[in-house]
Amino acid sequence: RSEVLALAPRPASERPAVAIVGGGIIGLSIGWRLAAAGCAVDVFDAGAAGQGATRAAAGMLAANAEVEPGEQALLPLNRLSQSLWPAFAAALEAASGQAVDLRRDGTLQVAHTADDTARLRHHWEFGRSLGLDLEWLTGAEALRREPHLRPGLGGALFSPEDGQVDNRKVAAALVVALQRAGGRLHEGRPVEAVAVEHGRAVGVR
């Protein structure tokens, strides 16, 4: 059954009411920050928070390693976003009391075949043309850096500025941080539409 969950009118002196549809890493992050800033926040998710695309993600923070031809205009935003992660992770861990396992020890892409080697070499040359800090490693150099790789590699591409985070721990920490900041999480509540009255959003259906 559908029902309208209203954003009750509030005097200007009271907290603004905000409804967020989607309880993944983006929705939870926005909800946490707004709640911490004094807004009355309700986050709605059709399932369990953080169990959709957020849970399936790999947690890679690899703006340099993953840039592709045609994405040059997006690269500065990706790199800026990546640079903000250490402060974001520290604030989230402090707010939630939970670790998110941010690692900043770079990413290593390996070439097992001749085709892999040619593709990675092309990617290395493209990244270098953009001024990115990417290092080409021979197979032997890659094995010295990561001894658990199998011998016979064609080479590897090391991106020292990249890293990763445990995406599942991030989602769990965001739920705690959101609720500690006073935000409310509504799981198993799919949103069908935004309820509008007299040209104003008054809730979600």
JSON list of C-alpha atoms in Angstrom, two decimals:
[
{"chain": "A", "resi": 1, "resn": "ARG", "atom": "CA", "xyz": [0.00, 0.00, 0.00]},
{"chain": "A", "resi": 2, "resn": "SER", "atom": "CA", "xyz": [1.24, 3.48, -0.85]},
{"chain": "A", "resi": 3, "resn": "GLU", "atom": "CA", "xyz": [1.34, 6.19, 1.75]},
{"chain": "A", "resi": 4, "resn": "VAL", "atom": "CA", "xyz": [2.68, 9.70, 1.80]},
{"chain": "A", "resi": 5, "resn": "LEU", "atom": "CA", "xyz": [5.40, 10.22, 4.36]},
{"chain": "A", "resi": 6, "resn": "ALA", "atom": "CA", "xyz": [5.17, 13.95, 4.90]},
{"chain": "A", "resi": 7, "resn": "LEU", "atom": "CA", "xyz": [7.83, 16.53, 5.42]},
{"chain": "A", "resi": 8, "resn": "ALA", "atom": "CA", "xyz": [6.00, 18.47, 8.09]},
{"chain": "A", "resi": 9, "resn": "PRO", "atom": "CA", "xyz": [6.02, 22.28, 7.72]},
{"chain": "A", "resi": 10, "resn": "ARG", "atom": "CA", "xyz": [8.42, 23.90, 10.14]},
{"chain": "A", "resi": 11, "resn": "PRO", "atom": "CA", "xyz": [8.96, 27.50, 11.21]},
{"chain": "A", "resi": 12, "resn": "ALA", "atom": "CA", "xyz": [12.00, 29.13, 9.66]},
{"chain": "A", "resi": 13, "resn": "SER", "atom": "CA", "xyz": [13.75, 28.93, 13.02]},
{"chain": "A", "resi": 14, "resn": "GLU", "atom": "CA", "xyz": [13.55, 25.12, 13.04]},
{"chain": "A", "resi": 15, "resn": "ARG", "atom": "CA", "xyz": [15.57, 22.57, 11.13]},
{"chain": "A", "resi": 16, "resn": "PRO", "atom": "CA", "xyz": [15.00, 22.20, 7.37]},
{"chain": "A", "resi": 17, "resn": "ALA", "atom": "CA", "xyz": [13.39, 18.86, 6.47]},
{"chain": "A", "resi": 18, "resn": "VAL", "atom": "CA", "xyz": [15.16, 16.75, 3.85]},
{"chain": "A", "resi": 19, "resn": "ALA", "atom": "CA", "xyz": [14.13, 13.43, 2.28]},
{"chain": "A", "resi": 20, "resn": "ILE", "atom": "CA", "xyz": [16.80, 11.38, 0.50]},
{"chain": "A", "resi": 21, "resn": "VAL", "atom": "CA", "xyz": [15.83, 8.52, -1.80]},
{"chain": "A", "resi": 22, "resn": "GLY", "atom": "CA", "xyz": [18.48, 5.83, -1.87]},
{"chain": "A", "resi": 23, "resn": "GLY", "atom": "CA", "xyz": [20.51, 4.47, 1.04]},
{"chain": "A", "resi": 24, "resn": "GLY", "atom": "CA", "xyz": [23.76, 3.71, -0.74]},
{"chain": "A", "resi": 25, "resn": "ILE", "atom": "CA", "xyz": [27.09, 5.39, -0.10]},
{"chain": "A", "resi": 26, "resn": "ILE", "atom": "CA", "xyz": [25.99, 8.62, -1.80]},
{"chain": "A", "resi": 27, "resn": "GLY", "atom": "CA", "xyz": [22.59, 8.92, -0.12]},
{"chain": "A", "resi": 28, "resn": "LEU", "atom": "CA", "xyz": [23.98, 7.98, 3.30]},
{"chain": "A", "resi": 29, "resn": "SER", "atom": "CA", "xyz": [26.90, 10.40, 2.96]},
{"chain": "A", "resi": 30, "resn": "ILE", "atom": "CA", "xyz": [24.63, 13.29, 2.03]},
{"chain": "A", "resi": 31, "resn": "GLY", "atom": "CA", "xyz": [22.22, 12.36, 4.81]},
{"chain": "A", "resi": 32, "resn": "TRP", "atom": "CA", "xyz": [24.97, 12.19, 7.42]},
{"chain": "A", "resi": 33, "resn": "ARG", "atom": "CA", "xyz": [26.46, 15.53, 6.45]},
{"chain": "A", "resi": 34, "resn": "LEU", "atom": "CA", "xyz": [23.08, 17.29, 6.33]},
{"chain": "A", "resi": 35, "resn": "ALA", "atom": "CA", "xyz": [22.00, 15.81, 9.66]},
{"chain": "A", "resi": 36, "resn": "ALA", "atom": "CA", "xyz": [25.30, 16.87, 11.22]},
{"chain": "A", "resi": 37, "resn": "ALA", "atom": "CA", "xyz": [24.69, 20.37, 9.83]},
{"chain": "A", "resi": 38, "resn": "GLY", "atom": "CA", "xyz": [21.34, 20.57, 11.59]},
{"chain": "A", "resi": 39, "resn": "CYS", "atom": "CA", "xyz": [18.81, 19.32, 9.04]},
{"chain": "A", "resi": 40, "resn": "ALA", "atom": "CA", "xyz": [16.01, 16.88, 9.86]},
{"chain": "A", "resi": 41, "resn": "VAL", "atom": "CA", "xyz": [16.93, 14.04, 7.49]},
{"chain": "A", "resi": 42, "resn": "ASP", "atom": "CA", "xyz": [15.00, 10.94, 6.42]},
{"chain": "A", "resi": 43, "resn": "VAL", "atom": "CA", "xyz": [16.76, 8.43, 4.14]},
{"chain": "A", "resi": 44, "resn": "PHE", "atom": "CA", "xyz": [14.61, 5.88, 2.29]},
{"chain": "A", "resi": 45, "resn": "ASP", "atom": "CA", "xyz": [15.83, 2.68, 0.65]},
{"chain": "A", "resi": 46, "resn": "ALA", "atom": "CA", "xyz": [13.85, 0.00, -1.16]},
{"chain": "A", "resi": 47, "resn": "GLY", "atom": "CA", "xyz": [15.96, -2.69, 0.53]},
{"chain": "A", "resi": 48, "resn": "ALA", "atom": "CA", "xyz": [18.64, -2.67, 3.17]},
{"chain": "A", "resi": 49, "resn": "ALA", "atom": "CA", "xyz": [20.96, 0.33, 3.25]},
{"chain": "A", "resi": 50, "resn": "GLY", "atom": "CA", "xyz": [24.28, -0.20, 1.49]},
{"chain": "A", "resi": 51, "resn": "GLN", "atom": "CA", "xyz": [23.27, -3.56, 0.01]},
{"chain": "A", "resi": 52, "resn": "GLY", "atom": "CA", "xyz": [22.87, -2.56, -3.65]},
{"chain": "A", "resi": 53, "resn": "ALA", "atom": "CA", "xyz": [25.53, -1.12, -5.94]},
{"chain": "A", "resi": 54, "resn": "THR", "atom": "CA", "xyz": [27.49, 0.07, -2.90]},
{"chain": "A", "resi": 55, "resn": "ARG", "atom": "CA", "xyz": [27.97, -3.48, -1.67]},
{"chain": "A", "resi": 56, "resn": "ALA", "atom": "CA", "xyz": [28.88, -4.79, -5.13]},
{"chain": "A", "resi": 57, "resn": "ALA", "atom": "CA", "xyz": [31.53, -2.10, -5.69]},
{"chain": "A", "resi": 58, "resn": "ALA", "atom": "CA", "xyz": [35.22, -2.90, -5.28]},
{"chain": "A", "resi": 59, "resn": "GLY", "atom": "CA", "xyz": [36.06, 0.17, -3.22]},
{"chain": "A", "resi": 60, "resn": "MET", "atom": "CA", "xyz": [38.76, 1.27, -5.67]},
{"chain": "A", "resi": 61, "resn": "LEU", "atom": "CA", "xyz": [39.92, 4.87, -5.47]},
{"chain": "A", "resi": 62, "resn": "ALA", "atom": "CA", "xyz": [41.84, 4.74, -8.73]},
{"chain": "A", "resi": 63, "resn": "ALA", "atom": "CA", "xyz": [41.33, 7.94, -10.69]},
{"chain": "A", "resi": 64, "resn": "ASN", "atom": "CA", "xyz": [44.75, 7.63, -12.31]},
{"chain": "A", "resi": 65, "resn": "ALA", "atom": "CA", "xyz": [44.75, 3.92, -13.06]},
{"chain": "A", "resi": 66, "resn": "GLU", "atom": "CA", "xyz": [41.21, 3.87, -14.47]},
{"chain": "A", "resi": 67, "resn": "VAL", "atom": "CA", "xyz": [41.22, 6.98, -16.69]},
{"chain": "A", "resi": 68, "resn": "GLU", "atom": "CA", "xyz": [40.27, 6.19, -20.29]},
{"chain": "A", "resi": 69, "resn": "PRO", "atom": "CA", "xyz": [40.48, 8.15, -23.56]},
{"chain": "A", "resi": 70, "resn": "GLY", "atom": "CA", "xyz": [37.53, 10.51, -23.78]},
{"chain": "A", "resi": 71, "resn": "GLU", "atom": "CA", "xyz": [37.43, 11.08, -20.00]},
{"chain": "A", "resi": 72, "resn": "GLN", "atom": "CA", "xyz": [40.01, 13.86, -19.87]},
{"chain": "A", "resi": 73, "resn": "ALA", "atom": "CA", "xyz": [37.41, 16.47, -18.87]},
{"chain": "A", "resi": 74, "resn": "LEU", "atom": "CA", "xyz": [36.22, 14.29, -15.97]},
{"chain": "A", "resi": 75, "resn": "LEU", "atom": "CA", "xyz": [39.71, 13.48, -14.67]},
{"chain": "A", "resi": 76, "resn": "PRO", "atom": "CA", "xyz": [40.23, 16.68, -12.59]},
{"chain": "A", "resi": 77, "resn": "LEU", "atom": "CA", "xyz": [36.95, 16.07, -10.74]},
{"chain": "A", "resi": 78, "resn": "ASN", "atom": "CA", "xyz": [37.86, 12.41, -10.13]},
{"chain": "A", "resi": 79, "resn": "ARG", "atom": "CA", "xyz": [41.28, 13.37, -8.80]},
{"chain": "A", "resi": 80, "resn": "LEU", "atom": "CA", "xyz": [39.84, 16.09, -6.57]},
{"chain": "A", "resi": 81, "resn": "SER", "atom": "CA", "xyz": [37.26, 13.66, -5.19]},
{"chain": "A", "resi": 82, "resn": "GLN", "atom": "CA", "xyz": [39.97, 11.09, -4.52]},
{"chain": "A", "resi": 83, "resn": "SER", "atom": "CA", "xyz": [42.10, 13.67, -2.72]},
{"chain": "A", "resi": 84, "resn": "LEU", "atom": "CA", "xyz": [39.23, 14.38, -0.31]},
{"chain": "A", "resi": 85, "resn": "TRP", "atom": "CA", "xyz": [38.94, 10.76, 0.82]},
{"chain": "A", "resi": 86, "resn": "PRO", "atom": "CA", "xyz": [41.52, 10.79, 3.66]},
{"chain": "A", "resi": 87, "resn": "ALA", "atom": "CA", "xyz": [39.73, 13.64, 5.46]},
{"chain": "A", "resi": 88, "resn": "PHE", "atom": "CA", "xyz": [36.32, 12.12, 4.72]},
{"chain": "A", "resi": 89, "resn": "ALA", "atom": "CA", "xyz": [37.38, 8.69, 6.02]},
{"chain": "A", "resi": 90, "resn": "ALA", "atom": "CA", "xyz": [38.88, 10.20, 9.19]},
{"chain": "A", "resi": 91, "resn": "ALA", "atom": "CA", "xyz": [35.70, 12.20, 9.89]},
{"chain": "A", "resi": 92, "resn": "LEU", "atom": "CA", "xyz": [33.51, 9.15, 9.24]},
{"chain": "A", "resi": 93, "resn": "GLU", "atom": "CA", "xyz": [35.57, 6.93, 11.55]},
{"chain": "A", "resi": 94, "resn": "ALA", "atom": "CA", "xyz": [35.41, 9.58, 14.28]},
{"chain": "A", "resi": 95, "resn": "ALA", "atom": "CA", "xyz": [31.65, 10.01, 13.87]},
{"chain": "A", "resi": 96, "resn": "SER", "atom": "CA", "xyz": [30.84, 6.29, 13.74]},
{"chain": "A", "resi": 97, "resn": "GLY", "atom": "CA", "xyz": [33.57, 4.71, 15.85]},
{"chain": "A", "resi": 98, "resn": "GLN", "atom": "CA", "xyz": [34.12, 2.19, 13.05]},
{"chain": "A", "resi": 99, "resn": "ALA", "atom": "CA", "xyz": [37.10, 1.64, 10.75]},
{"chain": "A", "resi": 100, "resn": "VAL", "atom": "CA", "xyz": [36.67, 1.91, 6.98]},
{"chain": "A", "resi": 101, "resn": "ASP", "atom": "CA", "xyz": [40.15, 0.57, 6.10]},
{"chain": "A", "resi": 102, "resn": "LEU", "atom": "CA", "xyz": [41.29, 3.30, 3.74]},
{"chain": "A", "resi": 103, "resn": "ARG", "atom": "CA", "xyz": [44.53, 2.25, 2.04]},
{"chain": "A", "resi": 104, "resn": "ARG", "atom": "CA", "xyz": [46.75, 4.63, 0.08]},
{"chain": "A", "resi": 105, "resn": "ASP", "atom": "CA", "xyz": [49.52, 2.29, -1.06]},
{"chain": "A", "resi": 106, "resn": "GLY", "atom": "CA", "xyz": [48.77, 2.50, -4.78]},
{"chain": "A", "resi": 107, "resn": "THR", "atom": "CA", "xyz": [47.27, 0.12, -7.31]},
{"chain": "A", "resi": 108, "resn": "LEU", "atom": "CA", "xyz": [49.04, -2.45, -9.46]},
{"chain": "A", "resi": 109, "resn": "GLN", "atom": "CA", "xyz": [47.65, -3.64, -12.80]},
{"chain": "A", "resi": 110, "resn": "VAL", "atom": "CA", "xyz": [49.41, -6.69, -14.22]},
{"chain": "A", "resi": 111, "resn": "ALA", "atom": "CA", "xyz": [49.81, -8.03, -17.76]},
{"chain": "A", "resi": 112, "resn": "HIS", "atom": "CA", "xyz": [49.64, -11.82, -18.15]},
{"chain": "A", "resi": 113, "resn": "THR", "atom": "CA", "xyz": [49.67, -11.99, -21.94]},
{"chain": "A", "resi": 114, "resn": "ALA", "atom": "CA", "xyz": [51.14, -10.08, -24.87]},
{"chain": "A", "resi": 115, "resn": "ASP", "atom": "CA", "xyz": [47.74, -8.46, -25.46]},
{"chain": "A", "resi": 116, "resn": "ASP", "atom": "CA", "xyz": [47.60, -7.40, -21.80]},
{"chain": "A", "resi": 117, "resn": "THR", "atom": "CA", "xyz": [51.08, -5.92, -22.09]},
{"chain": "A", "resi": 118, "resn": "ALA", "atom": "CA", "xyz": [50.21, -3.92, -25.20]},
{"chain": "A", "resi": 119, "resn": "ARG", "atom": "CA", "xyz": [47.01, -2.62, -23.59]},
{"chain": "A", "resi": 120, "resn": "LEU", "atom": "CA", "xyz": [48.77, -1.59, -20.37]},
{"chain": "A", "resi": 121, "resn": "ARG", "atom": "CA", "xyz": [51.62, 0.05, -22.27]},
{"chain": "A", "resi": 122, "resn": "HIS", "atom": "CA", "xyz": [49.09, 2.09, -24.23]},
{"chain": "A", "resi": 123, "resn": "HIS", "atom": "CA", "xyz": [47.33, 3.02, -20.99]},
{"chain": "A", "resi": 124, "resn": "TRP", "atom": "CA", "xyz": [50.66, 4.04, -19.42]},
{"chain": "A", "resi": 125, "resn": "GLU", "atom": "CA", "xyz": [51.53, 6.26, -22.37]},
{"chain": "A", "resi": 126, "resn": "PHE", "atom": "CA", "xyz": [48.05, 7.84, -22.33]},
{"chain": "A", "resi": 127, "resn": "GLY", "atom": "CA", "xyz": [48.25, 8.53, -18.59]},
{"chain": "A", "resi": 128, "resn": "ARG", "atom": "CA", "xyz": [51.73, 9.99, -18.87]},
{"chain": "A", "resi": 129, "resn": "SER", "atom": "CA", "xyz": [50.49, 12.31, -21.64]},
{"chain": "A", "resi": 130, "resn": "LEU", "atom": "CA", "xyz": [48.02, 13.68, -19.07]},
{"chain": "A", "resi": 131, "resn": "GLY", "atom": "CA", "xyz": [50.78, 14.25, -16.53]},
{"chain": "A", "resi": 132, "resn": "LEU", "atom": "CA", "xyz": [49.75, 11.38, -14.26]},
{"chain": "A", "resi": 133, "resn": "ASP", "atom": "CA", "xyz": [52.20, 9.66, -11.94]},
{"chain": "A", "resi": 134, "resn": "LEU", "atom": "CA", "xyz": [52.23, 6.16, -13.46]},
{"chain": "A", "resi": 135, "resn": "GLU", "atom": "CA", "xyz": [55.19, 3.79, -13.36]},
{"chain": "A", "resi": 136, "resn": "TRP", "atom": "CA", "xyz": [55.85, 0.99, -15.84]},
{"chain": "A", "resi": 137, "resn": "LEU", "atom": "CA", "xyz": [57.33, -2.16, -14.25]},
{"chain": "A", "resi": 138, "resn": "THR", "atom": "CA", "xyz": [58.92, -5.13, -15.93]},
{"chain": "A", "resi": 139, "resn": "GLY", "atom": "CA", "xyz": [57.68, -8.57, -14.90]},
{"chain": "A", "resi": 140, "resn": "ALA", "atom": "CA", "xyz": [60.66, -9.00, -12.59]},
{"chain": "A", "resi": 141, "resn": "GLU", "atom": "CA", "xyz": [60.09, -5.59, -10.99]},
{"chain": "A", "resi": 142, "resn": "ALA", "atom": "CA", "xyz": [56.42, -6.41, -10.45]},
{"chain": "A", "resi": 143, "resn": "LEU", "atom": "CA", "xyz": [57.35, -9.67, -8.73]},
{"chain": "A", "resi": 144, "resn": "ARG", "atom": "CA", "xyz": [59.74, -7.86, -6.41]},
{"chain": "A", "resi": 145, "resn": "ARG", "atom": "CA", "xyz": [56.97, -5.45, -5.48]},
{"chain": "A", "resi": 146, "resn": "GLU", "atom": "CA", "xyz": [54.35, -8.19, -5.10]},
{"chain": "A", "resi": 147, "resn": "PRO", "atom": "CA", "xyz": [55.96, -11.64, -4.59]},
{"chain": "A", "resi": 148, "resn": "HIS", "atom": "CA", "xyz": [52.62, -13.49, -4.68]},
{"chain": "A", "resi": 149, "resn": "LEU", "atom": "CA", "xyz": [52.16, -12.79, -8.39]},
{"chain": "A", "resi": 150, "resn": "ARG", "atom": "CA", "xyz": [52.98, -15.69, -10.69]},
{"chain": "A", "resi": 151, "resn": "PRO", "atom": "CA", "xyz": [56.23, -15.60, -12.68]},
{"chain": "A", "resi": 152, "resn": "GLY", "atom": "CA", "xyz": [56.25, -14.84, -16.37]},
{"chain": "A", "resi": 153, "resn": "LEU", "atom": "CA", "xyz": [54.37, -11.55, -16.31]},
{"chain": "A", "resi": 154, "resn": "GLY", "atom": "CA", "xyz": [54.64, -9.29, -19.31]},
{"chain": "A", "resi": 155, "resn": "GLY", "atom": "CA", "xyz": [54.82, -6.24, -17.10]},
{"chain": "A", "resi": 156, "resn": "ALA", "atom": "CA", "xyz": [52.72, -4.13, -14.76]},
{"chain": "A", "resi": 157, "resn": "LEU", "atom": "CA", "xyz": [51.48, -0.60, -14.27]},
{"chain": "A", "resi": 158, "resn": "PHE", "atom": "CA", "xyz": [51.86, 0.94, -10.81]},
{"chain": "A", "resi": 159, "resn": "SER", "atom": "CA", "xyz": [49.83, 3.99, -9.80]},
{"chain": "A", "resi": 160, "resn": "PRO", "atom": "CA", "xyz": [51.21, 5.26, -6.48]},
{"chain": "A", "resi": 161, "resn": "GLU", "atom": "CA", "xyz": [48.55, 7.93, -5.92]},
{"chain": "A", "resi": 162, "resn": "ASP", "atom": "CA", "xyz": [45.63, 5.49, -6.04]},
{"chain": "A", "resi": 163, "resn": "GLY", "atom": "CA", "xyz": [44.23, 3.33, -3.27]},
{"chain": "A", "resi": 164, "resn": "GLN", "atom": "CA", "xyz": [41.12, 1.64, -1.99]},
{"chain": "A", "resi": 165, "resn": "VAL", "atom": "CA", "xyz": [38.60, 1.54, 0.82]},
{"chain": "A", "resi": 166, "resn": "ASP", "atom": "CA", "xyz": [36.42, -1.24, 2.21]},
{"chain": "A", "resi": 167, "resn": "ASN", "atom": "CA", "xyz": [33.11, -0.23, 0.65]},
{"chain": "A", "resi": 168, "resn": "ARG", "atom": "CA", "xyz": [31.04, -2.46, 2.93]},
{"chain": "A", "resi": 169, "resn": "LYS", "atom": "CA", "xyz": [32.63, -1.01, 6.06]},
{"chain": "A", "resi": 170, "resn": "VAL", "atom": "CA", "xyz": [32.04, 2.49, 4.68]},
{"chain": "A", "resi": 171, "resn": "ALA", "atom": "CA", "xyz": [28.32, 1.76, 4.26]},
{"chain": "A", "resi": 172, "resn": "ALA", "atom": "CA", "xyz": [28.03, 0.31, 7.76]},
{"chain": "A", "resi": 173, "resn": "ALA", "atom": "CA", "xyz": [29.87, 3.28, 9.28]},
{"chain": "A", "resi": 174, "resn": "LEU", "atom": "CA", "xyz": [27.66, 5.74, 7.38]},
{"chain": "A", "resi": 175, "resn": "VAL", "atom": "CA", "xyz": [24.51, 4.15, 8.82]},
{"chain": "A", "resi": 176, "resn": "VAL", "atom": "CA", "xyz": [25.88, 4.64, 12.34]},
{"chain": "A", "resi": 177, "resn": "ALA", "atom": "CA", "xyz": [27.09, 8.19, 11.63]},
{"chain": "A", "resi": 178, "resn": "LEU", "atom": "CA", "xyz": [23.75, 9.16, 10.08]},
{"chain": "A", "resi": 179, "resn": "GLN", "atom": "CA", "xyz": [21.78, 7.91, 13.05]},
{"chain": "A", "resi": 180, "resn": "ARG", "atom": "CA", "xyz": [24.14, 9.39, 15.62]},
{"chain": "A", "resi": 181, "resn": "ALA", "atom": "CA", "xyz": [23.72, 12.75, 13.90]},
{"chain": "A", "resi": 182, "resn": "GLY", "atom": "CA", "xyz": [19.95, 12.44, 14.30]},
{"chain": "A", "resi": 183, "resn": "GLY", "atom": "CA", "xyz": [19.08, 11.24, 10.81]},
{"chain": "A", "resi": 184, "resn": "ARG", "atom": "CA", "xyz": [16.41, 8.59, 10.35]},
{"chain": "A", "resi": 185, "resn": "LEU", "atom": "CA", "xyz": [16.85, 5.57, 8.08]},
{"chain": "A", "resi": 186, "resn": "HIS", "atom": "CA", "xyz": [13.82, 3.82, 6.54]},
{"chain": "A", "resi": 187, "resn": "GLU", "atom": "CA", "xyz": [14.79, 0.46, 5.07]},
{"chain": "A", "resi": 188, "resn": "GLY", "atom": "CA", "xyz": [12.46, -1.67, 2.96]},
{"chain": "A", "resi": 189, "resn": "ARG", "atom": "CA", "xyz": [10.57, 1.48, 1.96]},
{"chain": "A", "resi": 190, "resn": "PRO", "atom": "CA", "xyz": [10.64, 1.91, -1.83]},
{"chain": "A", "resi": 191, "resn": "VAL", "atom": "CA", "xyz": [9.75, 5.40, -3.01]},
{"chain": "A", "resi": 192, "resn": "GLU", "atom": "CA", "xyz": [7.32, 5.56, -5.93]},
{"chain": "A", "resi": 193, "resn": "ALA", "atom": "CA", "xyz": [7.15, 9.33, -6.37]},
{"chain": "A", "resi": 194, "resn": "VAL", "atom": "CA", "xyz": [7.66, 12.71, -4.77]},
{"chain": "A", "resi": 195, "resn": "ALA", "atom": "CA", "xyz": [4.43, 14.08, -3.31]},
{"chain": "A", "resi": 196, "resn": "VAL", "atom": "CA", "xyz": [3.83, 17.64, -4.51]},
{"chain": "A", "resi": 197, "resn": "GLU", "atom": "CA", "xyz": [1.19, 20.09, -3.32]},
{"chain": "A", "resi": 198, "resn": "HIS", "atom": "CA", "xyz": [0.79, 23.59, -4.77]},
{"chain": "A", "resi": 199, "resn": "GLY", "atom": "CA", "xyz": [4.13, 23.30, -6.55]},
{"chain": "A", "resi": 200, "resn": "ARG", "atom": "CA", "xyz": [6.00, 22.30, -3.38]},
{"chain": "A", "resi": 201, "resn": "ALA", "atom": "CA", "xyz": [7.47, 18.94, -2.44]},
{"chain": "A", "resi": 202, "resn": "VAL", "atom": "CA", "xyz": [5.76, 17.86, 0.78]},
{"chain": "A", "resi": 203, "resn": "GLY", "atom": "CA", "xyz": [6.98, 14.29, 1.10]},
{"chain": "A", "resi": 204, "resn": "VAL", "atom": "CA", "xyz": [7.57, 11.01, -0.71]},
{"chain": "A", "resi": 205, "resn": "ARG", "atom": "CA", "xyz": [5.05, 8.37, -1.71]}
]
